[in-house]
Coordinates of C-alpha atoms in Angstrom, one line a residue:
Chain A
M6 CA 15.6 26.1 8.3
N7 CA 12.9 28.2 6.6
D8 CA 10.5 29.5 9.3
A9 CA 7.6 29.4 6.9
I10 CA 7.6 25.6 7.2
D11 CA 5.4 24.3 10.1
I12 CA 5.4 20.6 9.5
K13 CA 3.0 20.1 12.4
S14 CA 0.2 21.8 10.4
L15 CA 1.1 20.7 6.9
T16 CA -1.1 18.8 4.5
I17 CA -0.3 18.0 0.9
T18 CA -2.9 20.5 -0.2
Q19 CA -1.3 23.3 1.9
A20 CA 2.3 22.4 0.9
K21 CA 1.4 22.5 -2.8
K22 CA 0.1 26.1 -2.3
D23 CA 3.2 27.1 -0.4
L24 CA 5.5 25.6 -2.9
A25 CA 3.7 27.4 -5.8
A26 CA 3.8 30.7 -3.8
K27 CA 7.6 30.2 -3.3
K28 CA 7.2 30.4 0.5
Y29 CA 9.8 27.6 0.6
S30 CA 11.4 25.2 -1.7
S31 CA 11.0 21.4 -2.0
V32 CA 14.6 21.0 -0.8
E33 CA 13.9 23.1 2.3
L34 CA 10.7 21.1 2.9
T35 CA 12.4 17.8 2.4
K36 CA 15.2 18.8 4.8
A37 CA 12.6 19.8 7.4
Y38 CA 11.2 16.3 7.2
L39 CA 14.6 14.6 7.2
E40 CA 15.5 16.6 10.4
R41 CA 12.2 15.6 12.0
I42 CA 12.9 12.0 11.1
K43 CA 16.4 12.2 12.7
K44 CA 14.8 13.7 15.8
V45 CA 11.9 11.4 16.5
E46 CA 13.0 8.1 14.9
P47 CA 14.8 6.9 18.1
K48 CA 11.4 7.0 19.8
V49 CA 9.1 5.9 17.0
N50 CA 11.0 3.6 14.6
A51 CA 8.6 4.1 11.7
F52 CA 11.3 3.7 9.0
I53 CA 13.4 0.7 7.9
T54 CA 15.3 2.8 5.3
V55 CA 15.6 6.5 5.1
T56 CA 16.6 7.5 1.5
E57 CA 18.1 11.0 2.4
E58 CA 20.3 11.3 -0.7
E59 CA 17.7 10.2 -3.2
A60 CA 15.1 12.4 -1.5
L61 CA 17.2 15.6 -1.8
K62 CA 18.0 14.7 -5.4
S63 CA 14.2 14.4 -6.2
A64 CA 13.5 17.6 -4.3
K65 CA 16.1 19.5 -6.3
E66 CA 14.6 18.2 -9.5
A67 CA 11.2 19.2 -8.3
D68 CA 12.4 22.7 -7.5
A69 CA 13.8 23.0 -11.0
Q70 CA 10.4 22.0 -12.5
I71 CA 8.5 24.3 -10.2
A72 CA 10.7 27.2 -11.3
K73 CA 9.8 26.3 -14.9
G74 CA 6.1 26.6 -13.9
E75 CA 5.3 22.9 -14.2
D76 CA 2.3 21.7 -12.3
K77 CA 2.1 18.0 -11.1
A78 CA -0.2 16.6 -8.4
L79 CA 2.7 15.8 -6.0
L80 CA 5.5 18.0 -7.3
G81 CA 8.1 18.3 -4.5
I82 CA 5.9 16.7 -1.8
P83 CA 7.7 14.3 0.6
L84 CA 6.0 11.0 1.3
S85 CA 6.8 7.7 3.0
I86 CA 6.3 4.4 1.3
K87 CA 5.6 1.1 3.0
D88 CA 8.5 -1.4 2.6
N89 CA 6.4 -3.9 0.7
F90 CA 6.3 -1.7 -2.4
S91 CA 9.1 -2.5 -4.9
T92 CA 11.4 0.5 -5.4
L93 CA 14.0 0.4 -8.2
D94 CA 17.5 0.0 -6.7
I95 CA 16.3 0.8 -3.2
R96 CA 16.3 -1.8 -0.5
T97 CA 12.9 -3.4 -0.1
T98 CA 12.6 -5.9 2.8
A99 CA 8.8 -6.2 3.6
S100 CA 10.3 -6.2 7.1
S101 CA 11.7 -9.7 6.7
K102 CA 15.3 -10.9 6.9
V103 CA 14.6 -13.0 3.9
L104 CA 14.8 -9.8 1.8
D105 CA 17.4 -8.1 4.0
K106 CA 19.6 -7.0 1.2
Y107 CA 17.1 -7.1 -1.7
K108 CA 17.1 -4.2 -4.2
P109 CA 14.3 -4.6 -6.7
P110 CA 15.2 -4.3 -10.4
Y111 CA 11.9 -2.4 -11.0
D112 CA 9.3 -0.1 -9.5
A113 CA 5.8 -1.0 -8.4
T114 CA 3.1 0.6 -10.6
V115 CA 2.1 2.7 -7.5
L116 CA 5.7 4.0 -7.3
T117 CA 5.8 4.8 -11.1
K118 CA 2.6 6.8 -10.7
L119 CA 3.9 8.7 -7.6
K120 CA 7.2 9.5 -9.3
D121 CA 5.5 10.6 -12.4
S122 CA 3.4 13.0 -10.2
G123 CA 6.6 14.5 -8.8
M124 CA 6.7 12.9 -5.3
V125 CA 9.8 13.0 -3.1
M126 CA 10.3 9.7 -1.3
L127 CA 11.7 10.1 2.2
G128 CA 12.1 6.4 2.8
K129 CA 10.5 3.0 3.4
T130 CA 8.4 2.3 6.4
N131 CA 8.3 -0.5 8.9
M132 CA 5.5 -3.1 8.8
D133 CA 4.7 -6.5 10.1
A134 CA 7.0 -8.9 8.2
W135 CA 5.3 -9.8 4.9
A136 CA 2.3 -7.7 6.2
H137 CA 1.4 -10.6 8.5
G138 CA 0.0 -9.0 11.5
S139 CA -1.7 -5.9 13.1
S140 CA 1.0 -4.6 15.4
T141 CA 4.4 -4.4 13.6
E142 CA 5.6 -6.7 16.3
T143 CA 6.3 -9.4 13.7
S144 CA 8.8 -7.1 11.9
D145 CA 12.4 -8.4 11.8
Y146 CA 13.5 -4.7 12.3
G147 CA 11.9 -3.9 15.6
T148 CA 8.5 -2.7 16.6
T149 CA 7.2 0.7 15.6
R150 CA 5.9 2.8 18.6
N151 CA 2.6 4.7 18.7
P152 CA 3.4 8.4 18.5
W153 CA 0.5 9.1 21.0
N154 CA 2.1 6.9 23.6
T155 CA 5.3 5.1 22.8
D156 CA 4.4 2.2 25.3
H157 CA 1.7 1.3 22.8
L158 CA 1.5 -0.4 19.5
P159 CA 0.9 1.6 16.3
G160 CA -1.3 -1.2 14.8
G161 CA -0.4 -2.9 11.5
S162 CA 0.6 -4.1 9.2
S163 CA 1.1 -0.5 7.8
G164 CA 2.1 0.6 11.4
G165 CA 5.3 2.5 10.3
A166 CA 3.3 4.3 7.6
A167 CA 0.6 5.4 10.0
A168 CA 3.1 6.4 12.7
S169 CA 5.2 8.4 10.2
V170 CA 2.1 10.5 9.4
A171 CA 1.0 10.9 13.1
A172 CA 4.6 11.8 14.1
D173 CA 5.0 14.3 11.2
E174 CA 7.8 12.3 9.7
A175 CA 6.1 12.6 6.3
I176 CA 3.2 14.7 5.0
A177 CA 1.4 11.5 4.0
A178 CA 2.2 7.8 3.5
I179 CA 1.4 5.0 1.1
G180 CA 0.3 1.7 2.8
S181 CA -1.5 -1.4 1.8
E182 CA -4.3 -3.4 3.2
T183 CA -5.3 -7.0 3.0
A184 CA -7.8 -6.9 5.8
G185 CA -7.3 -4.0 8.2
S186 CA -3.7 -3.1 7.4
I187 CA -4.5 0.5 6.5
R188 CA -7.6 1.2 8.5
Q189 CA -6.5 -0.4 11.8
P190 CA -3.1 1.4 12.2
A191 CA -4.7 4.6 10.9
N192 CA -7.2 4.2 13.7
W193 CA -4.6 3.5 16.4
C194 CA -2.4 6.4 15.3
G195 CA -5.3 8.9 14.8
V196 CA -5.0 9.5 11.0
V197 CA -7.1 9.0 7.9
G198 CA -6.6 5.6 6.2
L199 CA -8.3 4.7 3.0
K200 CA -8.7 1.1 1.8
P201 CA -9.8 1.3 -1.8
T202 CA -12.0 -1.3 -3.5
Y203 CA -10.0 -4.4 -4.5
G204 CA -8.7 -3.8 -8.0
R205 CA -9.0 0.0 -7.9
V206 CA -5.2 0.3 -7.3
S207 CA -2.6 -1.9 -9.0
R208 CA -0.9 -4.6 -7.0
Y209 CA 2.0 -4.9 -9.5
G210 CA 5.3 -4.8 -7.6
V211 CA 3.7 -5.0 -4.2
I212 CA 5.2 -8.0 -2.3
A213 CA 2.1 -10.2 -2.3
M214 CA 0.3 -11.4 0.8
G215 CA -3.2 -12.3 -0.2
S216 CA -3.6 -11.8 -3.9
S217 CA -7.4 -11.8 -3.9
L218 CA -7.5 -9.2 -1.2
D219 CA -4.4 -6.9 -1.3
S220 CA -5.3 -3.2 -1.8
P221 CA -2.8 -0.4 -1.7
G222 CA -4.0 3.0 -0.4
P223 CA -3.1 6.3 1.2
I224 CA -2.7 7.2 4.9
T225 CA -3.0 11.0 5.4
R226 CA -3.8 13.7 7.9
T227 CA -6.9 15.0 6.0
V228 CA -9.6 13.5 3.8
E229 CA -8.8 16.0 1.0
D230 CA -5.2 14.6 0.9
S231 CA -6.6 11.1 0.8
A232 CA -8.8 11.9 -2.2
L233 CA -5.8 13.6 -3.9
L234 CA -3.6 10.6 -3.5
L235 CA -6.3 8.1 -4.6
Q236 CA -6.7 10.1 -7.8
I237 CA -3.1 9.4 -8.6
L238 CA -3.1 5.8 -7.5
A239 CA -6.4 4.6 -9.0
G240 CA -6.8 3.0 -12.4
Q241 CA -6.4 0.0 -14.6
D242 CA -2.9 -1.4 -15.0
P243 CA -1.9 -3.8 -17.8
H244 CA 0.6 -5.3 -15.4
D245 CA -2.2 -6.3 -13.0
A246 CA -5.0 -8.2 -14.7
T247 CA -7.2 -7.8 -11.6
T248 CA -7.3 -4.0 -11.8
S249 CA -10.8 -2.9 -12.8
P250 CA -11.7 -1.1 -16.1
T251 CA -14.4 0.8 -14.1
A252 CA -13.9 4.5 -14.8
V253 CA -12.0 6.6 -12.2
P254 CA -14.2 9.5 -11.1
D255 CA -12.8 13.0 -10.1
Y256 CA -12.5 12.3 -6.3
L257 CA -12.1 16.0 -5.4
K258 CA -15.1 17.2 -7.4
N259 CA -17.9 15.9 -5.1
L260 CA -15.8 15.8 -1.9
K261 CA -17.4 18.9 -0.4
K262 CA -21.0 18.1 -1.3
D263 CA -23.5 18.1 1.6
I264 CA -24.7 14.8 2.9
K265 CA -28.4 15.7 3.5
G266 CA -30.6 12.7 3.1
L267 CA -27.7 10.3 2.7
K268 CA -28.6 6.9 4.2
I269 CA -26.2 5.5 6.8
G270 CA -26.4 1.9 8.0
I271 CA -25.4 0.7 11.4
S272 CA -25.3 -2.9 12.5
D273 CA -25.6 -4.0 16.2
D274 CA -23.1 -6.8 15.6
Y275 CA -20.4 -4.3 14.9
F276 CA -20.8 -2.8 18.4
E277 CA -20.8 -6.0 20.3
G278 CA -17.7 -6.7 22.5
V279 CA -16.4 -3.2 21.7
D280 CA -14.7 -1.2 24.4
P281 CA -17.3 1.1 26.0
E282 CA -15.3 4.3 25.5
V283 CA -14.8 3.4 21.8
K284 CA -18.5 2.6 21.4
A285 CA -19.7 5.8 23.1
T286 CA -17.3 8.0 21.0
V287 CA -18.4 6.3 17.7
E288 CA -22.0 6.7 18.6
Q289 CA -21.3 10.4 19.2
A290 CA -19.7 10.6 15.7
I291 CA -22.8 9.0 14.2
K292 CA -24.9 11.7 15.9
T293 CA -22.7 14.3 14.2
L294 CA -23.5 12.7 10.8
E295 CA -27.2 12.9 11.7
K296 CA -26.8 16.6 12.6
L297 CA -25.3 17.0 9.1
G298 CA -28.6 15.6 7.6
A299 CA -27.7 12.0 7.2
V300 CA -30.4 9.4 7.9
V301 CA -29.4 6.5 10.1
K302 CA -30.9 3.1 9.5
K303 CA -30.3 -0.3 11.1
V304 CA -28.9 -3.0 8.8
K305 CA -28.5 -6.7 9.5
L306 CA -24.9 -7.7 8.6
F307 CA -23.5 -11.2 8.7
P308 CA -21.8 -11.8 12.1
P309 CA -18.1 -10.7 11.8
K310 CA -16.8 -13.7 13.6
Y311 CA -17.4 -15.9 10.5
A312 CA -15.4 -13.4 8.4
I313 CA -12.4 -14.1 10.6
A314 CA -12.6 -17.8 9.8
V315 CA -13.0 -17.1 6.1
Y316 CA -10.2 -14.6 6.1
T317 CA -7.9 -16.9 8.0
I318 CA -8.3 -19.7 5.5
I319 CA -8.1 -17.6 2.3
Q320 CA -5.3 -15.5 3.5
R321 CA -3.1 -18.3 4.8
A322 CA -3.7 -20.3 1.6
E323 CA -2.7 -17.3 -0.6
V324 CA 0.3 -16.6 1.7
S325 CA 1.6 -20.2 1.4
S326 CA 1.4 -19.9 -2.4
N327 CA 2.9 -16.4 -2.6
L328 CA 5.8 -17.1 -0.2
A329 CA 6.6 -20.3 -2.2
R330 CA 8.6 -18.1 -4.6
F331 CA 11.2 -17.2 -2.0
D332 CA 13.7 -19.9 -2.8
G333 CA 16.9 -18.0 -1.9
I334 CA 18.2 -18.7 -5.4
R335 CA 17.1 -15.7 -7.6
Y336 CA 17.0 -13.2 -4.8
G337 CA 16.8 -13.0 -1.0
N338 CA 18.0 -15.5 1.6
N339 CA 16.9 -19.1 2.0
R340 CA 13.6 -20.3 3.6
S341 CA 15.2 -20.9 7.1
T342 CA 15.2 -17.1 7.5
F343 CA 11.4 -16.8 7.6
G344 CA 10.2 -15.5 11.0
D345 CA 7.7 -17.5 13.3
E346 CA 4.6 -15.8 12.0
A347 CA 5.4 -16.4 8.3
K348 CA 6.2 -20.1 9.1
R349 CA 2.9 -20.4 11.0
R350 CA 0.9 -19.0 8.1
I351 CA 2.8 -21.0 5.4
M352 CA 2.1 -24.2 7.3
L353 CA -1.6 -23.5 7.8
G354 CA -2.1 -22.5 4.2
T355 CA -0.2 -25.5 2.9
Y356 CA -2.3 -27.8 5.1
T357 CA -5.7 -26.3 4.1
L358 CA -4.7 -26.5 0.4
S359 CA -3.3 -30.1 0.6
A360 CA -5.0 -33.1 -0.9
G361 CA -8.1 -34.1 1.1
Y362 CA -8.6 -30.8 2.9
Y363 CA -9.2 -28.4 0.0
D364 CA -12.9 -28.8 0.0
Q365 CA -13.3 -28.8 3.7
Y366 CA -11.4 -25.6 4.2
Y367 CA -10.5 -23.5 1.1
N368 CA -13.6 -24.2 -0.9
K369 CA -15.9 -23.8 2.1
A370 CA -14.3 -20.4 2.8
L371 CA -14.8 -19.3 -0.8
K372 CA -18.5 -20.2 -0.5
V373 CA -18.9 -18.3 2.8
R374 CA -17.2 -15.4 1.1
T375 CA -20.1 -15.4 -1.4
V376 CA -22.5 -15.3 1.5
I377 CA -20.8 -12.3 3.0
I378 CA -20.7 -10.5 -0.4
E379 CA -24.4 -11.1 -0.9
N380 CA -25.2 -9.9 2.6
F381 CA -23.4 -6.6 2.0
A382 CA -25.1 -6.2 -1.4
Q383 CA -28.4 -6.7 0.3
A384 CA -27.5 -4.0 2.9
F385 CA -26.4 -1.5 0.3
K386 CA -29.9 -1.7 -1.3
D387 CA -31.1 0.2 1.8
V388 CA -28.2 2.4 2.7
D389 CA -25.4 4.4 0.9
V390 CA -22.7 3.6 3.5
I391 CA -22.2 1.6 6.7
V392 CA -20.5 3.0 9.7
G393 CA -19.1 1.5 12.9
P394 CA -16.0 1.3 15.1
T395 CA -12.8 0.5 13.1
S396 CA -11.4 -1.7 15.9
P397 CA -12.8 -3.0 19.2
T398 CA -10.2 -1.3 21.3
T399 CA -7.7 1.6 21.2
A400 CA -4.0 0.9 20.7
M401 CA -2.8 -2.0 22.8
K402 CA 0.4 -2.1 24.8
I403 CA 3.7 -3.2 23.3
G404 CA 3.9 -7.0 23.8
A405 CA 0.2 -7.7 23.5
T406 CA 0.7 -10.1 20.6
E407 CA 3.0 -12.4 22.6
G408 CA 1.8 -16.0 22.0
Q409 CA -1.4 -14.9 20.3
S410 CA -1.7 -16.7 17.0
M411 CA -5.0 -15.0 16.2
F412 CA -4.1 -11.5 17.5
G413 CA -4.4 -9.8 14.2
E414 CA -7.7 -11.4 13.3
L415 CA -9.3 -10.4 16.6
A416 CA -7.9 -6.8 16.3
D417 CA -9.3 -6.6 12.8
V418 CA -12.7 -8.4 13.3
L419 CA -14.6 -5.3 12.3
V420 CA -12.8 -4.6 9.0
E421 CA -12.3 -8.2 7.8
P422 CA -15.8 -8.7 6.4
S423 CA -15.6 -5.6 4.1
S424 CA -12.1 -6.7 3.0
I425 CA -13.4 -10.1 2.1
A426 CA -16.1 -8.5 0.0
G427 CA -13.5 -6.2 -1.7
L428 CA -15.4 -3.1 -0.6
S429 CA -14.1 0.5 -0.1
G430 CA -13.6 1.9 3.4
I431 CA -12.0 4.6 5.4
N432 CA -10.9 5.2 9.0
M433 CA -11.8 8.6 10.3
P434 CA -10.4 9.8 13.7
V435 CA -13.4 10.7 15.8
G436 CA -12.0 11.2 19.3
F437 CA -9.6 10.2 22.1
S438 CA -9.9 7.9 25.0
K439 CA -9.3 9.2 28.6
A440 CA -5.8 7.7 28.3
G441 CA -5.2 10.0 25.3
L442 CA -5.2 7.3 22.6
P443 CA -7.1 7.9 19.3
I444 CA -10.5 6.4 18.5
G445 CA -11.6 5.9 14.9
M446 CA -14.8 5.3 13.0
Q447 CA -14.9 3.3 9.8
I448 CA -17.1 4.3 6.8
I449 CA -17.7 1.4 4.5
G450 CA -19.1 1.8 1.0
P451 CA -20.0 -0.6 -1.9
Q452 CA -17.3 -1.5 -4.4
F453 CA -16.0 1.6 -6.3
A454 CA -17.9 4.0 -4.0
E455 CA -14.7 5.7 -2.8
E456 CA -16.3 9.0 -3.9
I457 CA -19.2 8.7 -1.4
V458 CA -17.0 7.3 1.4
L459 CA -14.6 10.3 1.0
N460 CA -17.5 12.7 0.9
V461 CA -19.0 11.5 4.2
A462 CA -15.5 11.5 5.8
Y463 CA -14.9 15.0 4.6
Q464 CA -18.1 16.4 6.0
Y465 CA -17.4 14.7 9.3
E466 CA -13.9 16.2 9.4
Q467 CA -15.3 19.7 8.9
E468 CA -17.4 19.3 12.1
N469 CA -14.5 17.7 14.1
P470 CA -11.1 18.5 12.6
L471 CA -9.0 16.3 14.9
Y472 CA -6.0 16.5 12.5
K473 CA -5.3 19.8 14.2
I474 CA -4.4 17.9 17.4
K475 CA -0.9 16.4 17.4
P476 CA 0.9 14.0 19.7
E477 CA 3.7 15.4 21.9
L478 CA 7.0 13.7 21.0
Chain B
M25 CA -7.7 -34.3 14.2
K26 CA -3.9 -34.5 14.3
I27 CA -1.8 -32.6 11.8
D28 CA 1.3 -34.3 10.4
V29 CA 3.5 -31.3 10.8
S30 CA 6.6 -32.9 9.3
R31 CA 4.7 -33.8 6.1
V32 CA 3.2 -30.3 5.8
A33 CA 6.6 -28.8 6.3
Q34 CA 8.0 -31.0 3.6
L35 CA 5.2 -29.9 1.2
A36 CA 5.9 -26.3 2.1
N37 CA 9.7 -26.8 1.7
L38 CA 10.2 -25.2 5.1
P39 CA 13.1 -26.3 7.3
L40 CA 11.8 -26.6 10.9
T41 CA 13.5 -27.6 14.1
A42 CA 11.9 -30.2 16.4
D43 CA 11.0 -27.5 18.8
E44 CA 9.3 -25.4 16.1
K45 CA 7.3 -28.5 14.9
K46 CA 6.0 -29.1 18.5
K47 CA 5.0 -25.5 18.9
L48 CA 3.4 -25.2 15.5
A49 CA 1.4 -28.4 16.0
A50 CA -0.4 -26.9 19.0
Q51 CA -0.9 -23.5 17.3
L52 CA -2.3 -25.0 14.1
E53 CA -4.7 -27.1 16.1
E54 CA -5.9 -24.0 17.9
T55 CA -6.4 -22.1 14.6
L56 CA -8.2 -25.0 13.0
T57 CA -10.6 -25.2 15.9
Y58 CA -11.4 -21.5 15.4
I59 CA -12.1 -21.9 11.7
D60 CA -14.3 -24.9 12.2
Q61 CA -17.0 -22.4 13.1
L62 CA -17.6 -22.1 9.4
N63 CA -19.4 -25.4 9.5
E64 CA -22.3 -23.4 11.2
V65 CA -22.8 -21.6 7.9
D66 CA -25.1 -23.3 5.4
T67 CA -23.5 -23.2 2.0
K68 CA -25.7 -25.6 0.1
N69 CA -26.3 -24.4 -3.5
I70 CA -23.8 -21.5 -3.0
L71 CA -21.0 -21.0 -5.5
P72 CA -17.5 -20.1 -4.3
T73 CA -16.1 -16.6 -5.1
S74 CA -12.4 -16.2 -6.1
Q75 CA -12.6 -12.8 -7.8
V76 CA -14.7 -10.3 -5.9
T77 CA -15.2 -7.7 -8.6
G78 CA -16.4 -10.2 -11.2
L79 CA -13.6 -10.0 -13.8
E80 CA -13.3 -13.0 -16.0
N81 CA -10.7 -14.1 -18.6
V82 CA -8.7 -10.9 -18.7
L83 CA -6.6 -11.2 -21.8
A84 CA -3.7 -9.3 -23.3
E85 CA -2.2 -9.2 -26.8
D86 CA 0.7 -11.6 -26.9
I87 CA 3.4 -9.0 -27.8
A88 CA 6.9 -9.0 -26.5
Q89 CA 7.5 -6.1 -24.1
P90 CA 10.8 -4.6 -22.8
S91 CA 11.9 -6.6 -19.8
L92 CA 14.8 -7.0 -17.3
T93 CA 18.3 -7.3 -18.7
Q94 CA 20.2 -10.4 -17.8
Q95 CA 22.4 -8.4 -15.5
A96 CA 19.4 -6.8 -13.7
A97 CA 17.8 -10.2 -13.3
L98 CA 20.9 -11.8 -11.8
A99 CA 21.8 -8.8 -9.6
N100 CA 20.2 -10.1 -6.4
A101 CA 21.3 -13.8 -6.8
Q102 CA 23.4 -15.5 -4.2
A103 CA 25.4 -17.4 -6.8
T104 CA 25.8 -17.0 -10.5
D105 CA 27.9 -18.6 -13.2
K106 CA 28.4 -17.3 -16.8
G107 CA 25.2 -15.3 -16.7
F108 CA 23.1 -18.0 -15.2
F109 CA 21.7 -18.7 -11.7
K110 CA 23.8 -21.2 -10.0
V111 CA 21.9 -23.9 -8.1
K112 CA 22.7 -27.1 -6.3
G113 CA 22.8 -30.2 -8.5
I114 CA 19.5 -32.1 -8.7
F115 CA 20.9 -35.5 -9.5
S116 CA 24.2 -35.1 -7.6
D117 CA 25.4 -33.1 -4.6
E118 CA 27.7 -30.8 -6.6

């Protein structure tokens, strides 16, 4: 192995410089990650499929292009992809046995964009089956372990994605969030997780969970890498009519701007019932933002508990519709192969959409959704961003979800309101508990305010660069 | 309120065992009790939101685009016949 490669300190930004300076080749870099995967996977189980052969082939092609002086945003950079993104001719399971042998006949738009940018895909990462959950315990391919303590959960549903970055099995990962599925595992694994505004990144080819909520996004070590990846992913897609025509700004341009005078909102409701260690650490992080010149203001947000109820109804309803297409005829196995969690969600969704109950549940939820959206809009008249803890606790122990039909919703109580309103948000690592588990702070912005969210996160990261601390594995 | 689990399973085309039905009945009741909290929120004169970024009537030109070949479309099917998906008979058991 090339000694110039130190995967424990690598970021996309650094690896690009190194590749350009010919310190090592993309093949050497890719091999280093494949070796790391072989070494730590027995402990972590972040991947469902490792695409070694294809990865080395892409790396070789990247090296040839680098030799010709080509410059692409991700040329030769090895990433992991969550297993709910359709990948042409490469097994895509969404962690469910229903799709055990499924090989998509096309690429998701996100994949097309990453490939066009020169990415090397290392493999497909584990998740909660169909993205239903916040632990990876509902995966049909085993639970992913938290790299900081393998007796603990990585969070979910993008648990494999977050763990692959924390465990240095990939420079960065692509995940997806419906309500918490990027920010919560990023929080529990101590990495940066960006949930873009709904419609900022195309859902075409992503195995659908909640179509009015699903937002693909990057999981990275640093904020700069997050901005770099969002730049590639963002934009209108003719294949997804819900993508926005709103112009995509240059996310790297204003990243390093100071945040003097920026108004930051905090809401007491978001600190209620939060673990004291998490609360104290996030309060400390807010003080850091104040030190950087930000002005902290109290805002009154709608109690998050109602967001759980709204989310539960809308998401289960959309799940029951989306999973109706799995008939076992055109592709995949038959409907008896759904796991318990999927069955539970399909049943609740079917019930709330059925004749006589639609108004009582689904329509009511859509109205409360309006109330939540208006509440955030009101708050953003006074402040630029809102900050608070990402989750009420640090990573829970393996097995915590046993018999808990509302586990995910309670773990994601603090991120569900912003997801329902389609807002942008990020998880920033801000410290560790006494037990050595990561603690995260979320920064929420209005719709299409990723630029501001990334700017605040970047400035915080300069004060407290926790990405330099790595788990022992 | 009692949920007719068998009927909902039929609507969802979901094969469930007797045990699963029993377990699900209890879990669904529990979830419904939780979501009943929404009744505490006054939604009089409030319109429902389905699309959060406000897009409406997104249209595209009706032009044929390249699409999957017959072979690619059938590649993942459990059973095919002469280039078609093979399914169970609807009016017979064939």
